[in-house]
GROMACS .gro file of C-alpha atoms in nm:
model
  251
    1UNK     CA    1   1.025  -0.017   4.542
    2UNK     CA    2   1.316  -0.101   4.773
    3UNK     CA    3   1.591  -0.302   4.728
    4UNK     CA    4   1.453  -0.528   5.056
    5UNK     CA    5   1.134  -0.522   4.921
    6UNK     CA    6   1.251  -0.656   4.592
    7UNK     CA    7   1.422  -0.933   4.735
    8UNK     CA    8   1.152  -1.052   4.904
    9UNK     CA    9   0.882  -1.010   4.590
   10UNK     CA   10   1.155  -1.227   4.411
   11UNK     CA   11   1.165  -1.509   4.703
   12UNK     CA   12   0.767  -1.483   4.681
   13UNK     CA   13   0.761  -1.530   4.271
   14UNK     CA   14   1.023  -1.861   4.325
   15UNK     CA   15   0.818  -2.013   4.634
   16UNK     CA   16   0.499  -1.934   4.448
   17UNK     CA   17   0.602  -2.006   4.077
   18UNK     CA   18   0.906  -2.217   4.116
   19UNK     CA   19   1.131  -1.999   3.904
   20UNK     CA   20   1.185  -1.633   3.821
   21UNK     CA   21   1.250  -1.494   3.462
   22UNK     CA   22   1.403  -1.157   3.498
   23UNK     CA   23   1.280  -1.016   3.165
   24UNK     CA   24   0.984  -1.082   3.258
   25UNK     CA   25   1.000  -0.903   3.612
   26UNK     CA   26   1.165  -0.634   3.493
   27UNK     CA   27   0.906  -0.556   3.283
   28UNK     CA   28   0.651  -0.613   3.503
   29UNK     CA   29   0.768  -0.399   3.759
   30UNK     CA   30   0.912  -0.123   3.538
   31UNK     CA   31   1.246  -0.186   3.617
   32UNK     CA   32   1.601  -0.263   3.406
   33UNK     CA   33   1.672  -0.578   3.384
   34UNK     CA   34   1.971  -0.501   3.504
   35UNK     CA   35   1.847  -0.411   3.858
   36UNK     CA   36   1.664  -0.735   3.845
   37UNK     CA   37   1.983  -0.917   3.760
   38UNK     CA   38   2.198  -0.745   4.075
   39UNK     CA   39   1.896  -0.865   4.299
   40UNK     CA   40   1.944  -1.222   4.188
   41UNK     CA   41   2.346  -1.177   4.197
   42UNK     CA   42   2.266  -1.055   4.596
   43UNK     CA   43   2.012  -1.308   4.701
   44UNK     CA   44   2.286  -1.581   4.506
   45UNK     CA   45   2.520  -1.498   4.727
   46UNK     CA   46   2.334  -1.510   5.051
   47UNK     CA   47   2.275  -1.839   4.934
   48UNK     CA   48   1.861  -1.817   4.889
   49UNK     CA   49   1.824  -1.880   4.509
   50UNK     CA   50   2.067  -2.042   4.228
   51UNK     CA   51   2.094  -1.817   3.937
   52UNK     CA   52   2.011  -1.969   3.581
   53UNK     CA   53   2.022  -1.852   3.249
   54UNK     CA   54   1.768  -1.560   3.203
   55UNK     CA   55   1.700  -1.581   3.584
   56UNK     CA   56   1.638  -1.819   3.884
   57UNK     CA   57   1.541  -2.122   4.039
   58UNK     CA   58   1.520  -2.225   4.399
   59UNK     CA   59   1.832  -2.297   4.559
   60UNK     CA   60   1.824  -2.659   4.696
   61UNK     CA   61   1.837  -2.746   5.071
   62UNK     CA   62   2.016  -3.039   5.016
   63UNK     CA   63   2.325  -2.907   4.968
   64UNK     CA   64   2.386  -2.909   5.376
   65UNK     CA   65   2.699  -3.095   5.479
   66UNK     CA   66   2.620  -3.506   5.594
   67UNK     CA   67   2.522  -3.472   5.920
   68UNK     CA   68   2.225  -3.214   5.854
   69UNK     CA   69   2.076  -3.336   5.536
   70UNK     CA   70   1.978  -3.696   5.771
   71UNK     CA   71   1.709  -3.430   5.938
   72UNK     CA   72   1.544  -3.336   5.561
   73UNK     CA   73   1.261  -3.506   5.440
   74UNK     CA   74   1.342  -3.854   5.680
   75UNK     CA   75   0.981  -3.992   5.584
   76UNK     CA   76   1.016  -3.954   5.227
   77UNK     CA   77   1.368  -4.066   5.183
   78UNK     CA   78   1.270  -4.390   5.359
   79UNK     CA   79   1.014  -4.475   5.106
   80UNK     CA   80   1.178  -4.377   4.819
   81UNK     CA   81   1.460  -4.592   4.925
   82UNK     CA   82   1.286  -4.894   4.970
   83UNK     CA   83   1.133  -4.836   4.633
   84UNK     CA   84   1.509  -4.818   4.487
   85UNK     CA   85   1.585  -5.143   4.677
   86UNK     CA   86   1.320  -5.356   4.512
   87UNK     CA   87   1.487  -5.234   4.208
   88UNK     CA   88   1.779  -5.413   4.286
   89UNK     CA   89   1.803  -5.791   4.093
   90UNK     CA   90   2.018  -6.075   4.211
   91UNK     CA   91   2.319  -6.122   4.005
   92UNK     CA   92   2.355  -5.735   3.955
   93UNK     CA   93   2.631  -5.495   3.972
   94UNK     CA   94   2.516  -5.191   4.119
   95UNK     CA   95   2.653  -4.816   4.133
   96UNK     CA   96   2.515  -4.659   4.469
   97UNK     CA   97   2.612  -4.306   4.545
   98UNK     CA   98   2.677  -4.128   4.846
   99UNK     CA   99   2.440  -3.900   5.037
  100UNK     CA  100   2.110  -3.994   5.315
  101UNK     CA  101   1.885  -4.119   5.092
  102UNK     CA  102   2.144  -4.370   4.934
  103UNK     CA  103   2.276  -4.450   5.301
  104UNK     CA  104   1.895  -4.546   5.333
  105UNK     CA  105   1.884  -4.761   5.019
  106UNK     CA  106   2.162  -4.970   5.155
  107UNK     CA  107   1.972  -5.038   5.484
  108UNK     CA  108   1.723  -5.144   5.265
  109UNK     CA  109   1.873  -5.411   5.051
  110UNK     CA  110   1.722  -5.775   5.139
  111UNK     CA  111   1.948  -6.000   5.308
  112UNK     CA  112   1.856  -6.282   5.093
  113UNK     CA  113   2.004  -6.082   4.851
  114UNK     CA  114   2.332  -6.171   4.612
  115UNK     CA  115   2.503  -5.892   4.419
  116UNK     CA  116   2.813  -5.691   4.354
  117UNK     CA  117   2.772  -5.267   4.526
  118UNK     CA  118   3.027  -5.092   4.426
  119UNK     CA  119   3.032  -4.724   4.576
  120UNK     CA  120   3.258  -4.441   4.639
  121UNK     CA  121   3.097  -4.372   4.985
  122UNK     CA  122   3.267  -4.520   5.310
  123UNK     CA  123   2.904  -4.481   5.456
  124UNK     CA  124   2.770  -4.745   5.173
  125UNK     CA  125   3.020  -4.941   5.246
  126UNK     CA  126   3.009  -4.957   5.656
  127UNK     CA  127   2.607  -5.002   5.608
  128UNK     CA  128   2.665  -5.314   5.406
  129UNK     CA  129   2.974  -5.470   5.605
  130UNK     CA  130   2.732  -5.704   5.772
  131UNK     CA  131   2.531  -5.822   5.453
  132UNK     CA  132   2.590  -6.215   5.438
  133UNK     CA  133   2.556  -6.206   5.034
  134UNK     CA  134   2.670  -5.882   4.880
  135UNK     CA  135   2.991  -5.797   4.777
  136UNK     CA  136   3.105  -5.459   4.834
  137UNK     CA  137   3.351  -5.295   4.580
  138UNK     CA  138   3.488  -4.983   4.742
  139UNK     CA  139   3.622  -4.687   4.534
  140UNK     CA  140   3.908  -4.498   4.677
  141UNK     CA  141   4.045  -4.153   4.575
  142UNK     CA  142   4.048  -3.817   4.814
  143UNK     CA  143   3.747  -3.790   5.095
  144UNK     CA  144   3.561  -3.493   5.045
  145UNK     CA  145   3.412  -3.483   5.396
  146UNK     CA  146   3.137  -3.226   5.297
  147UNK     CA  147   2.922  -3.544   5.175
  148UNK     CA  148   3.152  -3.835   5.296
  149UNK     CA  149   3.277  -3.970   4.917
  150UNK     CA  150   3.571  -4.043   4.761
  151UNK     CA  151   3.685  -3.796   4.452
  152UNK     CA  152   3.971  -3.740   4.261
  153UNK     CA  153   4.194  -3.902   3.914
  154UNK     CA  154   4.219  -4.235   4.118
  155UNK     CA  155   3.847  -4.272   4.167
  156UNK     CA  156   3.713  -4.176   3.772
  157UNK     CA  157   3.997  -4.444   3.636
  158UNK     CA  158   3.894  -4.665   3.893
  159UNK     CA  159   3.522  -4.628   3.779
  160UNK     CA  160   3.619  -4.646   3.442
  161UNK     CA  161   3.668  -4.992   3.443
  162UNK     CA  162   3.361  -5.120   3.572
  163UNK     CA  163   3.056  -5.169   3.408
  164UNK     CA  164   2.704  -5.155   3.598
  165UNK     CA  165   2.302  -5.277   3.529
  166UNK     CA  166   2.204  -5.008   3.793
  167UNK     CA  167   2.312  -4.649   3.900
  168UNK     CA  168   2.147  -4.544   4.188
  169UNK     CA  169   2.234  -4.108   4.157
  170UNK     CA  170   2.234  -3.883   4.435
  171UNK     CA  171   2.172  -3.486   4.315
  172UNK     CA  172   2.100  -3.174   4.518
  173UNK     CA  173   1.895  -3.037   4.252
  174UNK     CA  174   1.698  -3.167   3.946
  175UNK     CA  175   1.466  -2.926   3.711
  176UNK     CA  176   1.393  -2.892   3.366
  177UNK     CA  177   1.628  -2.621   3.236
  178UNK     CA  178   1.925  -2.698   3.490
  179UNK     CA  179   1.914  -3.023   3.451
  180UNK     CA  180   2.090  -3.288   3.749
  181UNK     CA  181   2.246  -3.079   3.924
  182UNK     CA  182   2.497  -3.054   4.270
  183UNK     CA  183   2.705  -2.830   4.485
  184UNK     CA  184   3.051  -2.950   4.432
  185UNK     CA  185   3.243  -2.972   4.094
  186UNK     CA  186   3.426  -3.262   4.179
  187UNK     CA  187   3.136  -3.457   4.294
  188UNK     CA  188   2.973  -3.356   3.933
  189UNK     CA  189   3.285  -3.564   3.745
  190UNK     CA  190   3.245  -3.860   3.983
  191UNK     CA  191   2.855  -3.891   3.905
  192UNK     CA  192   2.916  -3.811   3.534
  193UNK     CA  193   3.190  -4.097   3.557
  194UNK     CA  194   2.941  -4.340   3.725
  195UNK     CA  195   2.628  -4.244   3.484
  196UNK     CA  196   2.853  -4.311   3.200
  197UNK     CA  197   2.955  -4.657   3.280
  198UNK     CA  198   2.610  -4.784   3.369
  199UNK     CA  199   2.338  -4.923   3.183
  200UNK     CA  200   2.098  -4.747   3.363
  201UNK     CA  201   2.074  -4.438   3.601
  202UNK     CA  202   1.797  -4.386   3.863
  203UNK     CA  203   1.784  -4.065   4.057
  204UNK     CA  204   1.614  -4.108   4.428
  205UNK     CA  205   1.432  -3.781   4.464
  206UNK     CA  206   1.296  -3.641   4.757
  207UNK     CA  207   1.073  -3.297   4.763
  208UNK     CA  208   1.322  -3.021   4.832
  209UNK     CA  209   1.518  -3.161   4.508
  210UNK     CA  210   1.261  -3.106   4.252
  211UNK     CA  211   1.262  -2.819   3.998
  212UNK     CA  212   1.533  -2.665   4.279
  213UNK     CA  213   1.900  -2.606   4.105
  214UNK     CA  214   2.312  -2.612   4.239
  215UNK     CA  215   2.605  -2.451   4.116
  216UNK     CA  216   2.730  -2.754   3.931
  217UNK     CA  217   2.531  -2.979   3.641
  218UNK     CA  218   2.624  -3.354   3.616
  219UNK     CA  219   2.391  -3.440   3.293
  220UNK     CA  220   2.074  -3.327   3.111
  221UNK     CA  221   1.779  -3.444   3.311
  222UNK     CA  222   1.677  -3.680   2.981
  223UNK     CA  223   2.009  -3.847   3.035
  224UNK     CA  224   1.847  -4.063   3.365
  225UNK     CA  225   1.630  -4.306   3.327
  226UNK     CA  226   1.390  -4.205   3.579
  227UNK     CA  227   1.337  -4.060   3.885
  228UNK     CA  228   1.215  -4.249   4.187
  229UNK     CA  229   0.981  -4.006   4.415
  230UNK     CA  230   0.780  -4.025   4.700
  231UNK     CA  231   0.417  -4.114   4.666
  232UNK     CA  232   0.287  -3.803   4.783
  233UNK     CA  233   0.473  -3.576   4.531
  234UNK     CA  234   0.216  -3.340   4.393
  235UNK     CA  235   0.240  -3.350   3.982
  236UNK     CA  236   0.308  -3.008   3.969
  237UNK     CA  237   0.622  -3.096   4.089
  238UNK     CA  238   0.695  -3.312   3.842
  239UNK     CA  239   0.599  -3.147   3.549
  240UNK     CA  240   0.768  -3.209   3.223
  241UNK     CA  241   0.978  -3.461   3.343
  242UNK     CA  242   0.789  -3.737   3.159
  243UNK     CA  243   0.782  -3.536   2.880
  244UNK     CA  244   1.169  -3.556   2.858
  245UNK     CA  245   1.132  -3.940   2.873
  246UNK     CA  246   1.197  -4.005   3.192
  247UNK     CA  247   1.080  -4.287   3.396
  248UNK     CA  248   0.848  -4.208   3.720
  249UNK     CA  249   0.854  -4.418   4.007
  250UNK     CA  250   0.636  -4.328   4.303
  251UNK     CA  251   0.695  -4.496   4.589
   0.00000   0.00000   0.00000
């Protein structure tokens, strides 16, 4: 078999089975594992799988800068959002993330509604400047413009001394071996930061998220509360999640 057609067997196995162990490839195919192993290092690179422990999941799509992740999964991000709004009690001090589907849970928030946001994003922030009630706590530090938050020493200490009911998480990948998961290592403190000071973290996740995986884990998927989904997510998708103790929302 050729190296082409390889590639493109592994690409089927991950689209069709949502992951690819290379021992078992290998041995299905009659080939080292170490051939299987520079196929995944290849197809890594070009940026069309994220290599795991003892193989591969699906890279995620929504690792795109800003601008292009608004055109993934619009529909679904929009109901999960508003699902992750009703969340939100009066009185609360909430952690909202950056990213689309957070930008869309801001829109979302009631204007009868009184409570403390505090968020790292500029975009949060702009999308609640004309909320009568809310108060909007802005965390500064270094703009990564990739995904339009602040990072840096200045943010995590300023985190670190607030204390949160709700944590709203944005990932670019969640599954059950690699965990919550996104493309930037700095980003990965920040969230880490935010999860730690809050009493409880809910992860908005749309399709292309699930069982897909990024360079950089934030936390053990068990270490959320839940996940809020869209109501159309097949259950295959979400296998095993609720086995980990997680919370499932569908919107």
């Amino acid at each position: 078999m050729l190296t082409e057609q390889r590639k493109q067997l592994i690409l089927g196995r991950l689209k069709q089975d949502g992951q690819v162990v290379a021992a078992t490839l290998s041995e299905e195919l009659g080939l080292s594992e170490d051939t299987i192993r520079r196929d995944l290092r290849a197809l890594a690179a070009e940026g069309l799988l994220q290599r795991v422990h003892g193989g591969a999941l699906p890279a995620s799509s929504a690792v795109a800068d800003f601008s292009a992740r608004r055109a993934v999964e619009p529909q679904g991000k929009a109901s999960i959002a508003r699902a992750a709004a009703a969340m939100v009690q009066p009185g609360q001090i909430v952690f909202i993330d950056g990213g689309t589907t957070c930008q869309q849970l801001a829109r979302q928030l009631p204007a009868t509604l009184r409570a403390t946001i505090v968020t790292h994003s500029p975009t949060i922030a702009i999308e609640l400047v004309g909320h009568p009630l809310i108060e909007v706590v802005l965390i500064g530090g270094r703009l990564f413009k990739h995904s339009v938050v602040s990072v840096g020493a200045g943010a995590l200490e300023a985190i670190g001394r607030i204390r949160a009911d709700l944590y709203f998480m944005g990932v670019t990948g969640i599954s059950i071996g690699a965990g919550l998961s996104t493309g930037d290592l700095e980003e990965s403190h920040i969230k880490r930061a935010l999860m730690t000071q809050a009493a409880e973290t809910w992860v908005p996740a749309s399709a292309e998220k699930l069982q897909s995986a990024s360079a950089y884990t934030i936390a053990p998927c068990s270490a959320a509360t839940g996940l809020i989904v869209d109501g159309d997510t097949p259950k295959k998708a979400l296998a095993g999640f609720e086995t980990l103790g997680l919370a499932i929302v569908r919107a």
